[in-house]
PDB file of C-alpha atoms in Angstrom:
ATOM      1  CA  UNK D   1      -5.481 -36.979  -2.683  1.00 53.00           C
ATOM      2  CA  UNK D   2      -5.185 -40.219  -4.386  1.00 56.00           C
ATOM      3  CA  UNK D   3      -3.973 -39.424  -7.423  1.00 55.00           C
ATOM      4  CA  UNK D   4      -1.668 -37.059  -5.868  1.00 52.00           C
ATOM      5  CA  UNK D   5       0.089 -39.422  -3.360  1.00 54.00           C
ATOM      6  CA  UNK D   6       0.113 -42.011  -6.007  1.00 58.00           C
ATOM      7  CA  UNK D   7       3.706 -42.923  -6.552  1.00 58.00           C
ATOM      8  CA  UNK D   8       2.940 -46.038  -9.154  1.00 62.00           C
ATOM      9  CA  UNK D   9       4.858 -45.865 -12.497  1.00 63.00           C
ATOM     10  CA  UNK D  10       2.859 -44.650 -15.168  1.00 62.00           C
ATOM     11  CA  UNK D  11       3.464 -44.427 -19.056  1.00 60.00           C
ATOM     12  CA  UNK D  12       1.353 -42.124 -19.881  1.00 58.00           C
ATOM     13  CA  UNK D  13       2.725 -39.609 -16.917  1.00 61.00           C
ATOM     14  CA  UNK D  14       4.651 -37.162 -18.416  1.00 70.00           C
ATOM     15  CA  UNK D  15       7.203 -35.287 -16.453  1.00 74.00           C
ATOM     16  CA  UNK D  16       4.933 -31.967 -16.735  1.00 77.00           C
ATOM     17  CA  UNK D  17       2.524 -34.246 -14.542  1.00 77.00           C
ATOM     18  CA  UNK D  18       4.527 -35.300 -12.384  1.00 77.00           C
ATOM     19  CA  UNK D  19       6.583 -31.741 -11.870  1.00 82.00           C
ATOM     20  CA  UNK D  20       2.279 -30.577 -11.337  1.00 83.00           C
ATOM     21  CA  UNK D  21       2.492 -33.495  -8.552  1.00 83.00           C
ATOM     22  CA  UNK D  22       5.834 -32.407  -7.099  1.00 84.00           C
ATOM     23  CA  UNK D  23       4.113 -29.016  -6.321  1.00 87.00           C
ATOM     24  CA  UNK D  24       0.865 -29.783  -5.432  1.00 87.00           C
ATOM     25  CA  UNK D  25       2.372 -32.366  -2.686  1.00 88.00           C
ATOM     26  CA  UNK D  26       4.489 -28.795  -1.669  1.00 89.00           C
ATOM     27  CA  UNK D  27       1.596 -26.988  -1.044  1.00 90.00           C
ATOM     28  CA  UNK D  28      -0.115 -29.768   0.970  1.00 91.00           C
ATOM     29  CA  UNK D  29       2.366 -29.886   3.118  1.00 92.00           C
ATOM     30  CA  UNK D  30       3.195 -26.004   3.053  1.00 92.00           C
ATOM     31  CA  UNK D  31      -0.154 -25.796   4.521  1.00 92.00           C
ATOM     32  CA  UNK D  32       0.144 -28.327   7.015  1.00 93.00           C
ATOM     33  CA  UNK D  33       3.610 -26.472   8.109  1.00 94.00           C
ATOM     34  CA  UNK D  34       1.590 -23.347   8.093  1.00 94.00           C
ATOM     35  CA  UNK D  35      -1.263 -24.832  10.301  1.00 95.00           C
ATOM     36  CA  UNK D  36       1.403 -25.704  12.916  1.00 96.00           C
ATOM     37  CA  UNK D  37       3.299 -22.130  12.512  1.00 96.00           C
ATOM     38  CA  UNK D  38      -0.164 -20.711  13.312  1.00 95.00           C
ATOM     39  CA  UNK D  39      -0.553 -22.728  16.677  1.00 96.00           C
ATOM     40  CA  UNK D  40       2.698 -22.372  17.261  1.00 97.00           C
ATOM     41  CA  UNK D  41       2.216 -18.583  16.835  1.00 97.00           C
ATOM     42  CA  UNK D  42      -1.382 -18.523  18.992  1.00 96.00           C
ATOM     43  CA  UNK D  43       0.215 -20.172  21.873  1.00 97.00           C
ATOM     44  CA  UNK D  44       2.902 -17.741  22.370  1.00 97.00           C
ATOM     45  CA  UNK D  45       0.952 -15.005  22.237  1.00 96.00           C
ATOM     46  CA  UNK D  46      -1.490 -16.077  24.283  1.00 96.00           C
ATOM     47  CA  UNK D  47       1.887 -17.098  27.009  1.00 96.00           C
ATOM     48  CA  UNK D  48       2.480 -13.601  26.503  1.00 96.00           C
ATOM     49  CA  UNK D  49      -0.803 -11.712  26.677  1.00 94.00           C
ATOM     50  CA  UNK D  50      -0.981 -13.983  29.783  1.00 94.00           C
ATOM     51  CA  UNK D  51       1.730 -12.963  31.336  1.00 94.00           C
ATOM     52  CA  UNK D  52       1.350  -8.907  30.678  1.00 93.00           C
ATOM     53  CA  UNK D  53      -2.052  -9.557  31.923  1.00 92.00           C
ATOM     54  CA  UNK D  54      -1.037 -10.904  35.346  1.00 92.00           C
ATOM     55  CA  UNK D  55       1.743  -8.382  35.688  1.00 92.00           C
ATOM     56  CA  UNK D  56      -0.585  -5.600  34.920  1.00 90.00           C
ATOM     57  CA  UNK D  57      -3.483  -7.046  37.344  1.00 90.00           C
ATOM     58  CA  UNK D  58      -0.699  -7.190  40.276  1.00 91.00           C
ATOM     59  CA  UNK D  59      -0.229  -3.177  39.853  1.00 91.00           C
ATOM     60  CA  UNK D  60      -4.157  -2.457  39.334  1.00 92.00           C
ATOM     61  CA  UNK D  61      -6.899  -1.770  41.809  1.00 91.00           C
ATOM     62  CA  UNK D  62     -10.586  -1.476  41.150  1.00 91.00           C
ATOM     63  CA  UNK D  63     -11.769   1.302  43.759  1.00 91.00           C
ATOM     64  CA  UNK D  64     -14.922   3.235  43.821  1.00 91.00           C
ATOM     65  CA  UNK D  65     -14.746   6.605  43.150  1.00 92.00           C
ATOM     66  CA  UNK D  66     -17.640   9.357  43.469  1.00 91.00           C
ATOM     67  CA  UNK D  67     -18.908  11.897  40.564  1.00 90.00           C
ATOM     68  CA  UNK D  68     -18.814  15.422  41.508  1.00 90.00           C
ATOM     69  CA  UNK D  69     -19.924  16.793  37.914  1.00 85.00           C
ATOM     70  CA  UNK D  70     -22.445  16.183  35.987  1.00 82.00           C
ATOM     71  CA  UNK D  71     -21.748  12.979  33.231  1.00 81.00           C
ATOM     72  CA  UNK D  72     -21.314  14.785  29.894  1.00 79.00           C
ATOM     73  CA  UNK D  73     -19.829  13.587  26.249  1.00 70.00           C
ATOM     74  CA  UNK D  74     -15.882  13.641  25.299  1.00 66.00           C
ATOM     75  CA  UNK D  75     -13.908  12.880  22.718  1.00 53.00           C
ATOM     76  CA  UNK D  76     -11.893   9.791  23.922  1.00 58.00           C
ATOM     77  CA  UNK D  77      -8.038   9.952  21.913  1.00 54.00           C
ATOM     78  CA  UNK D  78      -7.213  12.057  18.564  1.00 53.00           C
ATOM     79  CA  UNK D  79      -6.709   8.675  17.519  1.00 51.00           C
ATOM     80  CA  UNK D  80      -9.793   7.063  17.210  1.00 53.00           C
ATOM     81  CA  UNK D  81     -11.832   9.639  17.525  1.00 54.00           C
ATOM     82  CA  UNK D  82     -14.634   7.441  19.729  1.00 62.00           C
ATOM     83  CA  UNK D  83     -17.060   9.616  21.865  1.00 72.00           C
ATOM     84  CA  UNK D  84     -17.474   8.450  25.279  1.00 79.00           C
ATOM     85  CA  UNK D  85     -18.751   9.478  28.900  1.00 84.00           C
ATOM     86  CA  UNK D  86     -17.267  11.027  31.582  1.00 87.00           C
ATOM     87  CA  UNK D  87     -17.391  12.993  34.358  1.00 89.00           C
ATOM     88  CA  UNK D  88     -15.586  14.599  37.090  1.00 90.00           C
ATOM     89  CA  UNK D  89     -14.578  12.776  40.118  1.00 92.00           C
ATOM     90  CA  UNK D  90     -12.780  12.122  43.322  1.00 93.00           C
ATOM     91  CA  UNK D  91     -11.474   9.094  44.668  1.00 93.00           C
ATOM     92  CA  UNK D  92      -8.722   8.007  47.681  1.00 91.00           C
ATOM     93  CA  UNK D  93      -5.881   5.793  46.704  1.00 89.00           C
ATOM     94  CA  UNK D  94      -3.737   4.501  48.886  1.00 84.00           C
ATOM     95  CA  UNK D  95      -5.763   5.154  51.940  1.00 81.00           C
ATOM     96  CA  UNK D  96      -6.256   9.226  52.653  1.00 80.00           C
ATOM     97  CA  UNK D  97      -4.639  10.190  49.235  1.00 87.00           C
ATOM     98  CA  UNK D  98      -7.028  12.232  47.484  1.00 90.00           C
ATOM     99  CA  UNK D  99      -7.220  11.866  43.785  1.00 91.00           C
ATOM    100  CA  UNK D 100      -9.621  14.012  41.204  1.00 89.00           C
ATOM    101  CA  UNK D 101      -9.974  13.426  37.165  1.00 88.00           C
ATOM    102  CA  UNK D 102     -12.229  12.963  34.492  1.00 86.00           C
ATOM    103  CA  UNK D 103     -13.753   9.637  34.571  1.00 88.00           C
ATOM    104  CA  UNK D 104     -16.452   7.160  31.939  1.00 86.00           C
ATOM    105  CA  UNK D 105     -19.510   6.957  33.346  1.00 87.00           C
ATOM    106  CA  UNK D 106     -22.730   5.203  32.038  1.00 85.00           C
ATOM    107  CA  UNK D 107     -24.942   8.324  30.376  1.00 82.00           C
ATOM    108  CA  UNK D 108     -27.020   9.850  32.369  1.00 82.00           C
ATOM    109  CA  UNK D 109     -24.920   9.420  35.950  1.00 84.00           C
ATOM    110  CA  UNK D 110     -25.371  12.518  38.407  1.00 86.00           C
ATOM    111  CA  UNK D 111     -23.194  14.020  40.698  1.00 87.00           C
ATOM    112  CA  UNK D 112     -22.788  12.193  44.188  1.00 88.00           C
ATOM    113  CA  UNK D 113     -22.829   8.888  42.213  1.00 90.00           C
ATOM    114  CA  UNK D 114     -20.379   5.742  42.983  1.00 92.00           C
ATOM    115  CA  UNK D 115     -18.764   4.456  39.983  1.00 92.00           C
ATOM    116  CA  UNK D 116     -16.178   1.911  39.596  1.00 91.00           C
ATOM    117  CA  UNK D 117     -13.019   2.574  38.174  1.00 92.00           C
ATOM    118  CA  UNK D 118      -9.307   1.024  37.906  1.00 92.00           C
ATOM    119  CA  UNK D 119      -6.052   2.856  39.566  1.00 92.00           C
ATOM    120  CA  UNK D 120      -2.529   2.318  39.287  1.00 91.00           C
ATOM    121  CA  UNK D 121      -0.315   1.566  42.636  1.00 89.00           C
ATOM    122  CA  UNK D 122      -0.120   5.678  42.720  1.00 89.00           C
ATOM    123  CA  UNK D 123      -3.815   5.942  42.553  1.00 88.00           C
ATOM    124  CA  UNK D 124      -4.200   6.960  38.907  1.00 88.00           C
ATOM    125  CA  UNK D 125      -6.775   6.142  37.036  1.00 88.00           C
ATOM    126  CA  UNK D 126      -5.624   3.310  34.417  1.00 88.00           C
ATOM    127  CA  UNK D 127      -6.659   0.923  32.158  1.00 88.00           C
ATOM    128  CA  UNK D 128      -8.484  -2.594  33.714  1.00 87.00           C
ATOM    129  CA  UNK D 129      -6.454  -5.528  32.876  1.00 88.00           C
ATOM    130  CA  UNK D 130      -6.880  -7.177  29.693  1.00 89.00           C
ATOM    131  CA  UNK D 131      -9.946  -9.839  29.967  1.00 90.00           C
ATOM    132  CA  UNK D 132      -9.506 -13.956  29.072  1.00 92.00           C
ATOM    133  CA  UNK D 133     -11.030 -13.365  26.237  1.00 94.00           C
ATOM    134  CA  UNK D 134      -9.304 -10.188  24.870  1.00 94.00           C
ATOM    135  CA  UNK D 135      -6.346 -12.536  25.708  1.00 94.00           C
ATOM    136  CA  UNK D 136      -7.639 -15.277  23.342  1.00 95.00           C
ATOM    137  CA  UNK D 137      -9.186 -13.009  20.705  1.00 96.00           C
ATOM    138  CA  UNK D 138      -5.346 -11.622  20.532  1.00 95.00           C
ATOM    139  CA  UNK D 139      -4.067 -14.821  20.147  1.00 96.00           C
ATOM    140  CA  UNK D 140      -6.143 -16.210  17.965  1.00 96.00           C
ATOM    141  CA  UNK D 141      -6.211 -13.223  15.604  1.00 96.00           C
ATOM    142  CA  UNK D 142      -2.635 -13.671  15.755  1.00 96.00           C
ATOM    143  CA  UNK D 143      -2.505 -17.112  14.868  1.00 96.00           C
ATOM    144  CA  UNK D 144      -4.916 -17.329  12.144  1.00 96.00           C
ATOM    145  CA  UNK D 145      -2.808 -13.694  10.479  1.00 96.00           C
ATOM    146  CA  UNK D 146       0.395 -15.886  10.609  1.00 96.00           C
ATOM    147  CA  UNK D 147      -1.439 -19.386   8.854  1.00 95.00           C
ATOM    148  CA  UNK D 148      -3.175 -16.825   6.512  1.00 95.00           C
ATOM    149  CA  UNK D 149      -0.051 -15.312   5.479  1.00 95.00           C
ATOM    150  CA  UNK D 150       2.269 -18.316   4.938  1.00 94.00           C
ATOM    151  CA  UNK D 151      -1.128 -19.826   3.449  1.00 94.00           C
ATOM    152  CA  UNK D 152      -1.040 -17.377   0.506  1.00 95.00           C
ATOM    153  CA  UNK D 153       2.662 -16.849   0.283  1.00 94.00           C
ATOM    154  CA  UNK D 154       2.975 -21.080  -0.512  1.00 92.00           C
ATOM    155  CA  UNK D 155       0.007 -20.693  -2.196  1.00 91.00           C
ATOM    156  CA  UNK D 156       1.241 -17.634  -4.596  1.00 93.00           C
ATOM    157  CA  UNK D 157       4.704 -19.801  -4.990  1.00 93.00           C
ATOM    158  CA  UNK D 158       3.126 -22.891  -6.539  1.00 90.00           C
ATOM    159  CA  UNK D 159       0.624 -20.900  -8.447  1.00 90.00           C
ATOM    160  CA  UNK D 160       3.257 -19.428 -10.294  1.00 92.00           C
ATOM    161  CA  UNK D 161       5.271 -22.776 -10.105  1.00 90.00           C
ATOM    162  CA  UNK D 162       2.420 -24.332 -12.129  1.00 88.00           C
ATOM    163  CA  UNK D 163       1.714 -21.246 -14.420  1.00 91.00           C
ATOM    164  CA  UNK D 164       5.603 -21.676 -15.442  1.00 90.00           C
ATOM    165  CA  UNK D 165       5.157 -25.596 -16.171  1.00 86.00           C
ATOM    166  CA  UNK D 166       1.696 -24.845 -18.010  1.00 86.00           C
ATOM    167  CA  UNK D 167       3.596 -22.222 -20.320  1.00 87.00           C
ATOM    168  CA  UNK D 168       6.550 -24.398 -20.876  1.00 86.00           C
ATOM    169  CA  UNK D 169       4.032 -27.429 -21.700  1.00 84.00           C
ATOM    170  CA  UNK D 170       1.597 -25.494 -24.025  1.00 84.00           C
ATOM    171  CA  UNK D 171       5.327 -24.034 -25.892  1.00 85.00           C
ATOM    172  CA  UNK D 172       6.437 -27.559 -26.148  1.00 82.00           C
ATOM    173  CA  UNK D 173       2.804 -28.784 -27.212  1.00 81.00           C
ATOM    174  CA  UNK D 174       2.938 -26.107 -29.996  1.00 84.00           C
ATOM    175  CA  UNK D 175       6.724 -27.303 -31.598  1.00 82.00           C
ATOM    176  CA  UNK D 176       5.565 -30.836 -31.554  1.00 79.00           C
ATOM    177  CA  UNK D 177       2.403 -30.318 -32.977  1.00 82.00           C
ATOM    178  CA  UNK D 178       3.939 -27.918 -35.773  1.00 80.00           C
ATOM    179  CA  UNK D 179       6.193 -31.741 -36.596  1.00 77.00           C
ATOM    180  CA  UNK D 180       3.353 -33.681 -36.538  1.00 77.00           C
ATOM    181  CA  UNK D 181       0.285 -31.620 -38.432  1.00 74.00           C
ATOM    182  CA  UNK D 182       1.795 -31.543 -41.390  1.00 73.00           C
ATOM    183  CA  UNK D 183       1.664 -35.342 -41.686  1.00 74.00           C
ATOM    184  CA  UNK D 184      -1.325 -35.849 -40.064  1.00 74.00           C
ATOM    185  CA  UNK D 185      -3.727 -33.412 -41.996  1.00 74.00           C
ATOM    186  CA  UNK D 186      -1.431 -34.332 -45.024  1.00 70.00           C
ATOM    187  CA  UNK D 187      -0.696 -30.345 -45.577  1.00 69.00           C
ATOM    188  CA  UNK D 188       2.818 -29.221 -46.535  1.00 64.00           C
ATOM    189  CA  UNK D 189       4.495 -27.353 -43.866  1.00 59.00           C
ATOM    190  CA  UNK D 190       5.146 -23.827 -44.144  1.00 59.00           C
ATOM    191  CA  UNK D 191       9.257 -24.250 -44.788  1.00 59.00           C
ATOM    192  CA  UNK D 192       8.511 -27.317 -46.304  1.00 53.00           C
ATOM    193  CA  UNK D 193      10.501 -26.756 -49.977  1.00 53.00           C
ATOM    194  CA  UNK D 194      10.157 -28.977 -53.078  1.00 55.00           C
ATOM    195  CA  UNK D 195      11.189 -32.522 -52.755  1.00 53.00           C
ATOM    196  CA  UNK D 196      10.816 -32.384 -49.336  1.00 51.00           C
ATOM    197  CA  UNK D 197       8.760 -35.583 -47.891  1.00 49.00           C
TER     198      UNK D 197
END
């Protein structure tokens, strides 16, 4: 880090190195912009998980409802494909409105058993609202995707930044060395005709 934020004149720098410095400095503080895009990025989604979550909770009700089936397997969504329990059952929400479905049930549950489950305001069974720490898992997965992303985007820009100044180097290191070899290993050059020095 020393040699990168050193800013001293230098003869022996050439302006390869210091383009190399230019870029490395970018990606330092690419990253640093990055780290703050991915907070930025996990507290807004955790405002808004937050806020879904506490409209949700004001329209869900955890009731008890009774199993009038035996508990059996079922394929949860087409989707995913996950096997889960369940088992017929009736419940009453609001007060006196009877409600039947298929419920999940711990394996094993008989018929006549209570089991908790979450309704809507009509007394439909729904999903729970999201937990604190689904809420933060969201978030941070969220975060850490965006600083990731811009991570390896900067990251994939200065790489090939730095492969463009190594070619152009190692091109120019080849044409001077083709001037100087000749003279220094005291062969001819290749074009070199006669009387040429």
């Amino acid at each position: 880090m020393r040699r990168l934020f050193d800013g001293r004149p230098n003869e022996l720098r050439r302006p390869a190195d210091r383009t190399r410095r230019r870029w490395n400095v970018v990606f330092v503080l690419s990253f640093l912009s990055a780290l703050l895009c991915g907070v930025v990025v996990t507290t807004a989604v955790w405002n808004s998980e937050s806020r879904t979550a506490r409209e949700t909770a004001r329209h869900r009700h955890r009731i008890e409802a009774t199993t009038v089936g035996s508990a059996e397997r079922a394929v949860s969504s087409r989707s995913s494909g996950n096997l889960r329990v369940v088992a017929p059952a009736v419940w009453e929400y609001p007060a006196a409105h009877q409600h039947s479905g298929t419920v999940s049930v711990p394996l094993g549950t008989p018929a006549g058993r209570p089991v908790t489950i979450w309704v809507d305001d009509a007394g439909t069974e729904a999903q729970a609202p999201s937990s604190e720490a689904q809420r933060a898992f969201t978030a941070v997965a969220a975060g850490v995707g965006a600083l990731g992303l811009l991570v390896l985007a900067s990251g994939a820009v200065v790489r090939l930044r730095l492969l463009l100044v190594e070619t152009r180097t190692l091109a120019q290191w080849e044409h001077e060395w083709e001037a100087v070899e000749p003279r220094w290993s005291g062969r001819p050059r290749r074009e070199q005709g006669p009387g040429d020095d």
